[in-house]
mmCIF file of C-alpha atoms and ligand atoms in Angstrom:
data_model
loop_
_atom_site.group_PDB
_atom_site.id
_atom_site.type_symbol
_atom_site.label_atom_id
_atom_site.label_comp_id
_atom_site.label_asym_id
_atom_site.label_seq_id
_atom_site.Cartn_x
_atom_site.Cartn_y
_atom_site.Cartn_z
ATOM 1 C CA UNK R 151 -65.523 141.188 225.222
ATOM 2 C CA UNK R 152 -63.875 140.327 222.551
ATOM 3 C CA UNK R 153 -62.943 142.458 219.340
ATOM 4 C CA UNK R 154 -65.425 140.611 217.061
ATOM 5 C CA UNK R 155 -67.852 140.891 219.836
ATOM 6 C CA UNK R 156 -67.511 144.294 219.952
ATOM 7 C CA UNK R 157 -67.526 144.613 216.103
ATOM 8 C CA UNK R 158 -70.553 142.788 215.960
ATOM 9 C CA UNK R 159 -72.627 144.358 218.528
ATOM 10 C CA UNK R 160 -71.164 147.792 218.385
ATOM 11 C CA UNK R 161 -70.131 148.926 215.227
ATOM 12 C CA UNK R 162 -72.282 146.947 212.544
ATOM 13 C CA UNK R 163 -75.713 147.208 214.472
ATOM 14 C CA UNK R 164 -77.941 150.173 214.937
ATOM 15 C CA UNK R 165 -80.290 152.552 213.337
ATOM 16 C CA UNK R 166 -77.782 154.014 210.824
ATOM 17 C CA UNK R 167 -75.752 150.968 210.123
ATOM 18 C CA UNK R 168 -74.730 149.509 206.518
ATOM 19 C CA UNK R 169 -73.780 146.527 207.964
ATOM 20 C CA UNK R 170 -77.583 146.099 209.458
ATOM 21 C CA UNK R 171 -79.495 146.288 206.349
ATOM 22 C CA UNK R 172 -83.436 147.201 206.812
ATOM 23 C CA UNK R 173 -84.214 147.167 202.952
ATOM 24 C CA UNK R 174 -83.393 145.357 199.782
ATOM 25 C CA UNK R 175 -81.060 148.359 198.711
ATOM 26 C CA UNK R 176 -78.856 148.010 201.517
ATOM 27 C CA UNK R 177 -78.951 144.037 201.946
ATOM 28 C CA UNK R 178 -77.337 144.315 198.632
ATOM 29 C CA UNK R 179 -74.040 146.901 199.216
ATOM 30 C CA UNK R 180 -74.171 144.697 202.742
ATOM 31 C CA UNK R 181 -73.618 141.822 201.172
ATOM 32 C CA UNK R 182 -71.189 142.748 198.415
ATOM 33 C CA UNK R 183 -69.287 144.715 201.743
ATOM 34 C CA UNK R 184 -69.150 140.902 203.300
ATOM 35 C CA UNK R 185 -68.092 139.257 200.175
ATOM 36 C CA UNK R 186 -65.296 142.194 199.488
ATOM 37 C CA UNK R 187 -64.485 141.776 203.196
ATOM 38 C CA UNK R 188 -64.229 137.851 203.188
ATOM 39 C CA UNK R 189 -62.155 137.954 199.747
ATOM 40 C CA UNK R 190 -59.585 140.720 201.012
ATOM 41 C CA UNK R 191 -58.784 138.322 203.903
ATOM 42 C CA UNK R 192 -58.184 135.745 201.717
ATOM 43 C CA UNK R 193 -55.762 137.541 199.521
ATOM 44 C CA UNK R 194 -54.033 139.210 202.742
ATOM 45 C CA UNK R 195 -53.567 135.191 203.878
ATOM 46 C CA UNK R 196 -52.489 134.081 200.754
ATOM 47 C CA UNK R 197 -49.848 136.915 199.990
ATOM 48 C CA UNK R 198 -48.539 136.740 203.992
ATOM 49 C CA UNK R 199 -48.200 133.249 202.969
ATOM 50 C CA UNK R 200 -45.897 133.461 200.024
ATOM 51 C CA UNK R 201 -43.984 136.019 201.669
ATOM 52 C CA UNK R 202 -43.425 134.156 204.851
ATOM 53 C CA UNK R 203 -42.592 130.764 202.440
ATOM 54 C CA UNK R 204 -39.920 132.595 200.090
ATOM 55 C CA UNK R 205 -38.106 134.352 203.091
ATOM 56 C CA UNK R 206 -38.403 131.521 205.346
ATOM 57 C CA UNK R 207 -38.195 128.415 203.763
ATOM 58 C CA UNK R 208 -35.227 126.883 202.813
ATOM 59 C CA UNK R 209 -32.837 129.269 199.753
ATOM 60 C CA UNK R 210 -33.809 127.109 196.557
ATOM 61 C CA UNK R 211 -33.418 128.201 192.995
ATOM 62 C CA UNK R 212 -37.097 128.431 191.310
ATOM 63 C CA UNK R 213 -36.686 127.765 187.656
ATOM 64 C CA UNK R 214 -37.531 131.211 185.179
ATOM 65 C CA UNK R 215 -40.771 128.588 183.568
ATOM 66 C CA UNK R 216 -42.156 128.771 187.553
ATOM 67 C CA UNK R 217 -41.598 132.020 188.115
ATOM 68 C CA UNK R 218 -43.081 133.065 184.447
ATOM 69 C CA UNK R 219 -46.307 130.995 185.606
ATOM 70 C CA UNK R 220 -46.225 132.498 189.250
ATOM 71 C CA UNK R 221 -46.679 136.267 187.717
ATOM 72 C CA UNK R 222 -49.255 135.387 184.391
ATOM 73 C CA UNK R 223 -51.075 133.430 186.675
ATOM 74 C CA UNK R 224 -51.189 135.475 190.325
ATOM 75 C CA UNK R 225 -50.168 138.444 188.499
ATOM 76 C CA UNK R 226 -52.983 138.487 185.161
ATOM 77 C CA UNK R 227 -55.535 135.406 185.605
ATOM 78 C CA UNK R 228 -56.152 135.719 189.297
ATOM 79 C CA UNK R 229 -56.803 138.956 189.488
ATOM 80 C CA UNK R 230 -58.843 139.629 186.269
ATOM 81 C CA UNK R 231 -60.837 136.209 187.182
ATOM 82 C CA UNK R 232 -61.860 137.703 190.498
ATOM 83 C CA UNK R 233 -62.593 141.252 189.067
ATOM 84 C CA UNK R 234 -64.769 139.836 186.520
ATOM 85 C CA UNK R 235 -67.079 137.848 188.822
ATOM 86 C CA UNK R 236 -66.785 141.095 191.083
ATOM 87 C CA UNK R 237 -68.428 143.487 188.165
ATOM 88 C CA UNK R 238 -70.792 141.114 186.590
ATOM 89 C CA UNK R 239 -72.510 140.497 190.234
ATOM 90 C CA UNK R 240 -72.429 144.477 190.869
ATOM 91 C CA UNK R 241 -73.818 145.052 187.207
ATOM 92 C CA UNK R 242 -76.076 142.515 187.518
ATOM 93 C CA UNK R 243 -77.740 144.097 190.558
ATOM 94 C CA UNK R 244 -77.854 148.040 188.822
ATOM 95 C CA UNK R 245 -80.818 147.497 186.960
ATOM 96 C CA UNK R 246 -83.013 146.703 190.239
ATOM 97 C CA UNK R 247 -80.985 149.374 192.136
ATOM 98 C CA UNK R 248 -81.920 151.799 189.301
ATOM 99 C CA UNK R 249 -86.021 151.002 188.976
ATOM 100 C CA UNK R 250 -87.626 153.574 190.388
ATOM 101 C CA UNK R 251 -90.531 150.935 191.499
ATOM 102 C CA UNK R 252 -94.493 151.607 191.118
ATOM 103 C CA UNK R 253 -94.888 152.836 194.947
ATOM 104 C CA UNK R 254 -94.797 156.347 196.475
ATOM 105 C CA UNK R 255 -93.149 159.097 195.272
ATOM 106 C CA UNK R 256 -92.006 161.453 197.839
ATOM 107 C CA UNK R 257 -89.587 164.827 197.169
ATOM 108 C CA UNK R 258 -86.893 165.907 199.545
ATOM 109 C CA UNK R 259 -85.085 169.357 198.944
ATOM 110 C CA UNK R 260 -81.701 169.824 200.918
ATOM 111 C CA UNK R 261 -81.950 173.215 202.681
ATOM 112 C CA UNK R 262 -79.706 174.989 205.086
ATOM 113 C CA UNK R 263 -79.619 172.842 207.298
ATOM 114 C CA UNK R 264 -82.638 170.707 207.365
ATOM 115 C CA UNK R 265 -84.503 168.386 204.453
ATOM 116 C CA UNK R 266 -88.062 169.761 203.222
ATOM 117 C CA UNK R 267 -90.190 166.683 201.984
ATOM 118 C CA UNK R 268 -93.187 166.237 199.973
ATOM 119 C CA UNK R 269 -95.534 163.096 199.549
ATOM 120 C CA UNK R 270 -96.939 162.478 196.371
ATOM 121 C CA UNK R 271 -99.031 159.986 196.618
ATOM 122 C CA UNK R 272 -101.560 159.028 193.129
ATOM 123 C CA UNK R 273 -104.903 161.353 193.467
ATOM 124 C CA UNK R 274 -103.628 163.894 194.919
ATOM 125 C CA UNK R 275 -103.018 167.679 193.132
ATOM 126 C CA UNK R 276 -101.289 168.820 196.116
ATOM 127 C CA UNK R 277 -97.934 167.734 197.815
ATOM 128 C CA UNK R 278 -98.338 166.718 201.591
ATOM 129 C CA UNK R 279 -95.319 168.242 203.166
ATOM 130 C CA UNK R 280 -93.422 167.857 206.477
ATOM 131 C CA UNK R 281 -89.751 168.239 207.266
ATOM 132 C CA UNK R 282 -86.963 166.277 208.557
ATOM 133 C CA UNK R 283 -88.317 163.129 208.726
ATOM 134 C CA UNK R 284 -89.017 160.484 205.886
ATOM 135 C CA UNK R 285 -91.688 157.773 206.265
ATOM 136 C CA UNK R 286 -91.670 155.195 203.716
ATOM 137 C CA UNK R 287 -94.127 152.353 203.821
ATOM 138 C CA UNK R 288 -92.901 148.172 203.478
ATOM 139 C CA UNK R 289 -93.763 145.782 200.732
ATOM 140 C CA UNK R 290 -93.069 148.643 197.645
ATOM 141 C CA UNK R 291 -90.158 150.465 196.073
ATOM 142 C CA UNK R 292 -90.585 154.326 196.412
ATOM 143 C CA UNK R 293 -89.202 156.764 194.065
ATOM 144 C CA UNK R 294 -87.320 159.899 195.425
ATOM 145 C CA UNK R 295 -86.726 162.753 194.014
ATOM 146 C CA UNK R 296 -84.389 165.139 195.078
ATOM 147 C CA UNK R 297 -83.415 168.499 194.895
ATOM 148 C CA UNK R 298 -81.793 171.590 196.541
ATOM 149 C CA UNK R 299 -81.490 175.082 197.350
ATOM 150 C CA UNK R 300 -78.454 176.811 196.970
ATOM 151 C CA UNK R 301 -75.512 174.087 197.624
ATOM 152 C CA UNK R 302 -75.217 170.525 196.999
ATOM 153 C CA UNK R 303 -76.277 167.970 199.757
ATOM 154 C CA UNK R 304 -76.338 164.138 199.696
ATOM 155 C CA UNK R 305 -79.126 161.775 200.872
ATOM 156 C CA UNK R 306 -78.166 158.923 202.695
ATOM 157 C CA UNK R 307 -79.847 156.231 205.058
ATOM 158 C CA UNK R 308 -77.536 153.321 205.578
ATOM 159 C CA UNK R 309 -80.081 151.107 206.772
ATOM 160 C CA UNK R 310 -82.107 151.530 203.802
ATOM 161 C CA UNK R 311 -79.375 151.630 200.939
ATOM 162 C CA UNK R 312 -76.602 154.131 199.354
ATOM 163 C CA UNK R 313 -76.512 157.450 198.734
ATOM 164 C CA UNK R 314 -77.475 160.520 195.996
ATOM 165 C CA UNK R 315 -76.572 163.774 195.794
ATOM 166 C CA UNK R 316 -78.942 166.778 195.494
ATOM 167 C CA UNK R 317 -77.947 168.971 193.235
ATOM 168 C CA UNK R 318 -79.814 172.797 192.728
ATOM 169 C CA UNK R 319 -81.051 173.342 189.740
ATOM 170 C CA UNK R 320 -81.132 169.754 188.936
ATOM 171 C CA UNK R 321 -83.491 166.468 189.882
ATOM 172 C CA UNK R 322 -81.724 163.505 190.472
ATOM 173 C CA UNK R 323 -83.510 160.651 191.894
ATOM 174 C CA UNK R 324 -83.164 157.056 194.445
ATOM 175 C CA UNK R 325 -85.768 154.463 195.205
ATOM 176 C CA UNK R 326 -85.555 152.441 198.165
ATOM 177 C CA UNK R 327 -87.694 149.304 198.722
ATOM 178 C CA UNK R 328 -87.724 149.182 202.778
ATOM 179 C CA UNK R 329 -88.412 145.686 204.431
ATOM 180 C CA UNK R 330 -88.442 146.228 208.199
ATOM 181 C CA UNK R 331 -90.706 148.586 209.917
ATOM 182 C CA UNK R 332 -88.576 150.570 212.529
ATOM 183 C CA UNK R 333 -86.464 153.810 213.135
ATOM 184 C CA UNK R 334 -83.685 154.858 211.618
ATOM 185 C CA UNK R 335 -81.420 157.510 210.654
ATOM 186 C CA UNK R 336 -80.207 159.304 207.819
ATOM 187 C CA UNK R 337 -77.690 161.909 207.589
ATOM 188 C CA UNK R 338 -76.116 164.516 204.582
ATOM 189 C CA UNK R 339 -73.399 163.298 203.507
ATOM 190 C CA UNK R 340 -71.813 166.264 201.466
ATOM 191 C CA UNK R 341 -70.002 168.848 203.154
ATOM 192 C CA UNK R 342 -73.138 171.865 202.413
ATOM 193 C CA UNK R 343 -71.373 174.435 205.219
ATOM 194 C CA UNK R 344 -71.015 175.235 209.069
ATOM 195 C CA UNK R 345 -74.048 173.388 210.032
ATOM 196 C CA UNK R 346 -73.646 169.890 207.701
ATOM 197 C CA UNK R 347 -73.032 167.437 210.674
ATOM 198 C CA UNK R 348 -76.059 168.547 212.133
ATOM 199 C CA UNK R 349 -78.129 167.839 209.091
ATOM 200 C CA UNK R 350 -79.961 164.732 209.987
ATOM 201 C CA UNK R 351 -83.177 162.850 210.012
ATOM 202 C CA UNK R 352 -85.155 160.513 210.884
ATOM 203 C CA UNK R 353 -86.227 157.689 208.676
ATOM 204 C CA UNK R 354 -89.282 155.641 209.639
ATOM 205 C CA UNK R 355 -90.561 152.429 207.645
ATOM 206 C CA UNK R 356 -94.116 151.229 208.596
ATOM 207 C CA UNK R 357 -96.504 148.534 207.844
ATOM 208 C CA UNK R 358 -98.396 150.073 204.240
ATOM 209 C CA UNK R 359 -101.734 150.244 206.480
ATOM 210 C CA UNK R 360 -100.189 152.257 209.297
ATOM 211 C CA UNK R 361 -98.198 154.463 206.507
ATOM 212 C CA UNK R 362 -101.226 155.194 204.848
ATOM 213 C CA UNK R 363 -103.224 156.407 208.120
ATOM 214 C CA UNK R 364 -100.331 158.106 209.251
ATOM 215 C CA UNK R 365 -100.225 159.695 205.558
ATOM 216 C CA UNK R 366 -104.103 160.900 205.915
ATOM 217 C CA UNK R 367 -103.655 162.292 209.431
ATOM 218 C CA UNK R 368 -100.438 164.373 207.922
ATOM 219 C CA UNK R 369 -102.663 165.532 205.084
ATOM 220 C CA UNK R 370 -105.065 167.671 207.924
ATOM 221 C CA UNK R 371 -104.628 170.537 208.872
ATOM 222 C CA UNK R 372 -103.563 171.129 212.210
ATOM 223 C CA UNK R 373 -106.296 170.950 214.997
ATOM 224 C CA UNK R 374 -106.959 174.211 216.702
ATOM 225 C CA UNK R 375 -104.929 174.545 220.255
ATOM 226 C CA UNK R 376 -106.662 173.507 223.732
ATOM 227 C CA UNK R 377 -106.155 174.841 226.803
ATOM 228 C CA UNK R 378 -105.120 178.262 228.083
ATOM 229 C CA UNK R 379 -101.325 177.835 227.679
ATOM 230 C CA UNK R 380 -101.832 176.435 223.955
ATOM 231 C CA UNK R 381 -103.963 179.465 222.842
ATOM 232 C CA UNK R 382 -101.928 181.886 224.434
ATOM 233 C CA UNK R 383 -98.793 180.200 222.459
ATOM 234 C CA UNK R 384 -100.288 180.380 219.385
ATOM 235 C CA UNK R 385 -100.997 184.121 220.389
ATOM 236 C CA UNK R 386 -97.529 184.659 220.612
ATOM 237 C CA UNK R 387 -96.320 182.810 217.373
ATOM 238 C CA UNK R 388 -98.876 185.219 215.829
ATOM 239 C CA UNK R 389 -97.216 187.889 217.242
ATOM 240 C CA UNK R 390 -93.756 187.454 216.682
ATOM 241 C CA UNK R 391 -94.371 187.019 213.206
ATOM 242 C CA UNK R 392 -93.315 182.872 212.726
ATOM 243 C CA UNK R 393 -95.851 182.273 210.323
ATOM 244 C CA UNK R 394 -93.818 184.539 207.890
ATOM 245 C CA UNK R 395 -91.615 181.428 207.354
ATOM 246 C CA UNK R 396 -93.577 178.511 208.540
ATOM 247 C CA UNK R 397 -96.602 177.048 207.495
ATOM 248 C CA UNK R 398 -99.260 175.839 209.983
ATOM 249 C CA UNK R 399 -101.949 174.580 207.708
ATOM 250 C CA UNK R 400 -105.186 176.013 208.573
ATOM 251 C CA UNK R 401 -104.033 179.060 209.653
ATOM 252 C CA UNK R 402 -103.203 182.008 208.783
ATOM 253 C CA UNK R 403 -99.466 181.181 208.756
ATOM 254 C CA UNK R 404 -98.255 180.258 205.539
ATOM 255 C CA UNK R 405 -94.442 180.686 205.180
ATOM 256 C CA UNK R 406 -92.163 178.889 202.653
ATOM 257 C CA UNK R 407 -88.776 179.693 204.050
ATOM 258 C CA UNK R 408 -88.430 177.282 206.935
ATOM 259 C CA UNK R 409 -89.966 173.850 207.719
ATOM 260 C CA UNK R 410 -93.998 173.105 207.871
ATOM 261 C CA UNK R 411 -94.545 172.633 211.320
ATOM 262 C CA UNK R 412 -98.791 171.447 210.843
ATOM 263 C CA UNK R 413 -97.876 168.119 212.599
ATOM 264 C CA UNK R 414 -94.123 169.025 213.932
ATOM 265 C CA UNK R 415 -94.503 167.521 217.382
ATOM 266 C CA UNK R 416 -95.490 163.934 215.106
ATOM 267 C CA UNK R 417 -91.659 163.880 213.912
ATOM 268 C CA UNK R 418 -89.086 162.198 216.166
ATOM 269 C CA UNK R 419 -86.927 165.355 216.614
ATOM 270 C CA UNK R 420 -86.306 168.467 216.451
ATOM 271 C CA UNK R 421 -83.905 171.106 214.449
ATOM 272 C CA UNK R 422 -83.260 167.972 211.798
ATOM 273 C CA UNK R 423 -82.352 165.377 214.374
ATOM 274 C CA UNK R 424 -80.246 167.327 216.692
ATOM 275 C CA UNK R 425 -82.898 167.873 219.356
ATOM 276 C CA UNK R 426 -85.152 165.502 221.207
ATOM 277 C CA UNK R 427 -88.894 166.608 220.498
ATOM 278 C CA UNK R 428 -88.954 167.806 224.369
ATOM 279 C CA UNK R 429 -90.803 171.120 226.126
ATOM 280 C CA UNK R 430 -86.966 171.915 227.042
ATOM 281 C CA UNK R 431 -85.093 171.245 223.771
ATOM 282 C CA UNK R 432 -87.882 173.277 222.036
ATOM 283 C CA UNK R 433 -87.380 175.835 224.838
ATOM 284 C CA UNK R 434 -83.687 175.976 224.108
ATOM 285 C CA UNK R 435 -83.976 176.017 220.585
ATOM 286 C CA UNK R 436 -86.599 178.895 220.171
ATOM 287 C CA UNK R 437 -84.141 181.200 222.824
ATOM 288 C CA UNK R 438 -80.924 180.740 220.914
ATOM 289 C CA UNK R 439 -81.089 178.543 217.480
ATOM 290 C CA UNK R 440 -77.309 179.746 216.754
ATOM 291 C CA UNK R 441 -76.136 178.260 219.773
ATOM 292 C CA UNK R 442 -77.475 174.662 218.404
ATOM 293 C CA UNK R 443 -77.099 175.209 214.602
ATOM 294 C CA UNK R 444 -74.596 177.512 213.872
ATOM 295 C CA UNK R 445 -75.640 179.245 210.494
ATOM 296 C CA UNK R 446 -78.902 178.665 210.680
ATOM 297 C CA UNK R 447 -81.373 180.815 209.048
ATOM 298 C CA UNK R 448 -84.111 180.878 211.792
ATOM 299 C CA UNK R 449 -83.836 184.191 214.266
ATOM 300 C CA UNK R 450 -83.871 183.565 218.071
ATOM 301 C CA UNK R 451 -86.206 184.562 220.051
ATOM 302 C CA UNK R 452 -84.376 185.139 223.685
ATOM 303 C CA UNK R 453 -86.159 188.645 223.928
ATOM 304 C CA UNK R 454 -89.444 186.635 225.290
ATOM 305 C CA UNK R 455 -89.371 185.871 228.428
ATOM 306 C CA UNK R 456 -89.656 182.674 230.070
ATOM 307 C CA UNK R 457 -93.956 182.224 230.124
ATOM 308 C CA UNK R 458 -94.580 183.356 226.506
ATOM 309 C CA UNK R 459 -91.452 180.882 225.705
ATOM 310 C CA UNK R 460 -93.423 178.199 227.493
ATOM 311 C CA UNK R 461 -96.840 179.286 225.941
ATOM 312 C CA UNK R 462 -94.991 178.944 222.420
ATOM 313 C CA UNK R 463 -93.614 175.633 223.277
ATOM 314 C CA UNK R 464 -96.665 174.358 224.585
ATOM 315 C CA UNK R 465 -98.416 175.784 221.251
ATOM 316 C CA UNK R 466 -95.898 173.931 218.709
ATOM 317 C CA UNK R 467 -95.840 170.575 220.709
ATOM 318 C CA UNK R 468 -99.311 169.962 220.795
ATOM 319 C CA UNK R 469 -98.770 170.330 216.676
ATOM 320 C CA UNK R 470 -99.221 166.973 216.330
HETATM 321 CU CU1 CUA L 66 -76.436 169.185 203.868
HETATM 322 CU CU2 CUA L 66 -74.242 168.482 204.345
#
């Protein structure tokens, strides 16, 4: 394989890829990366070039009127000619990058270590919130607002355009205008402590029709657990207290700390993409949450043994 072969189909492509743009944002910064790219090659010819002629070719005198031209012009013009046409095309594409657009507005909050998000979709009073994963419809630009608790993180999905920092105590704000439905991933990109490379998420575009079902099924509450196993793990997260920090709507749990988890087995993964959303990952995770994310706030619960860590399990993937 050769190395453009490999830079093509390895590197560039993917689910959290710049260089494989899945919205208008990021078909933008891809193509001003291509352009940059293409130009730099150019100059890195050029200069090679003049370098190779002057030591190479045959010793000549060049008269001081040449060499006065050679620096104005490849030393002044050139280069404020190509920076010009460089800034105009990037300013010229800041006032779309800036519109916050007429679709959704969703809220995502940086927390240690995961992402707390809140649809806020026109006619409704009350936020519909999940965690760690952001669905964004097609065909609209979608405002997001962003925020933190207690240090700085950065919101970033390649495939969907650049990045913003969330900042506590302050809002700033992105819109992205998604074109193909599909997965992909985003990740923080600001160093927020122990845990910060294993601060992901996924990302999800749809169709507006299946976003907007899939929005109305994530604004129910959960459905009440079936089966033996199911009841009995709901008996336990009861018992051990979870719904201090969790909400399960339409229940008694209600907590704020850590991530709504009324439809957590809908969401891709698990622990902010670091787990599959598997019986054995969730398993793992409830025994020993340190072991996976180290720092993180959520206590472990090894002390159960193995059933009533299956009957939870079985309890929080049928969330759905
Ligand atoms: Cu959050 Cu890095």
């Amino acid at each position: 394989m050769s190395l453009l072969t490999i830079l093509a189909t390895g590197g560039c492509a993917g689910q959290q890829s710049v260089l494989d743009p899945a919205g208008r944002d990021a078909e933008v910064l891809a193509t001003l990366f291509w352009w940059m790219l293409g130009g730099a090659v150019v100059l890195w010819i050029l200069m090679n070039g003049i370098l190779f002629y002057v030591s190479r070719a045959k010793e000549r005198e060049f008269s001081r009127r040449t060499a006065e031209l050679f620096i104005i012009g490849g030393g002044i013009v050139f280069p404020t000619v190509v920076l010009a046409v460089l800034l105009s095309y990037a300013l010229s594409e800041m006032p779309r990058q800036r519109d916050l657009g007429s679709g959704l507005t969703v809220r995502v909050v940086g927390e240690s270590w995961w992402w707390r998000v809140e649809y806020l979709p026109d006619g409704w009073d009350t936020p519909i919130v999940s965690a760690n994963e952001l669905r964004l419809p097609t065909g609209s630009r979608s405002e997001i607002k962003l925020a933190a608790n207690g240090v700085i993180h950065s919101l970033w999905i390649p495939a969907l355009g650049g990045k913003t920092d969330m900042i506590p105590g302050r809002e700033t704000r992105m819109s992205l205008e998604p074109e193909t439905p599909g997965d992909y991933r985003g990740q923080c990109t600001e160093f927020c402590g122990e845990s910060h490379a294993l601060m992901a998420f996924g990302a999800v575009v749809m169709e507006p029709e299946a976003f907007a079902d899939w929005l109305d099924k994530q604004a129910q509450e959960a459905a009440p657990p079936t089966g033996t196993e199911s009841i009995r793990g709901r008996e336990v997260f009861a018992a051990e207290g979870c719904g201090g920090c969790h909400t399960v709507r339409g229940t008694p749990a209600d907590g704020l700390v850590g991530p709504d988890l009324t439809h957590l087995a809908d969401r891709r993964t698990l622990a902010a993409g670091v787990l599959p959303m598997t019986e054995a990952a969730m398993i793992d995770w409830l025994r020993d949450p340190e072991a996976i994310k180290p720092g993180v706030h959520m206590p472990a619960y090894g002390h159960l043994d193995d059933a009533d860590l299956s009957a939870l399990a079985t309890y929080l993937l049928g969330l759905t």
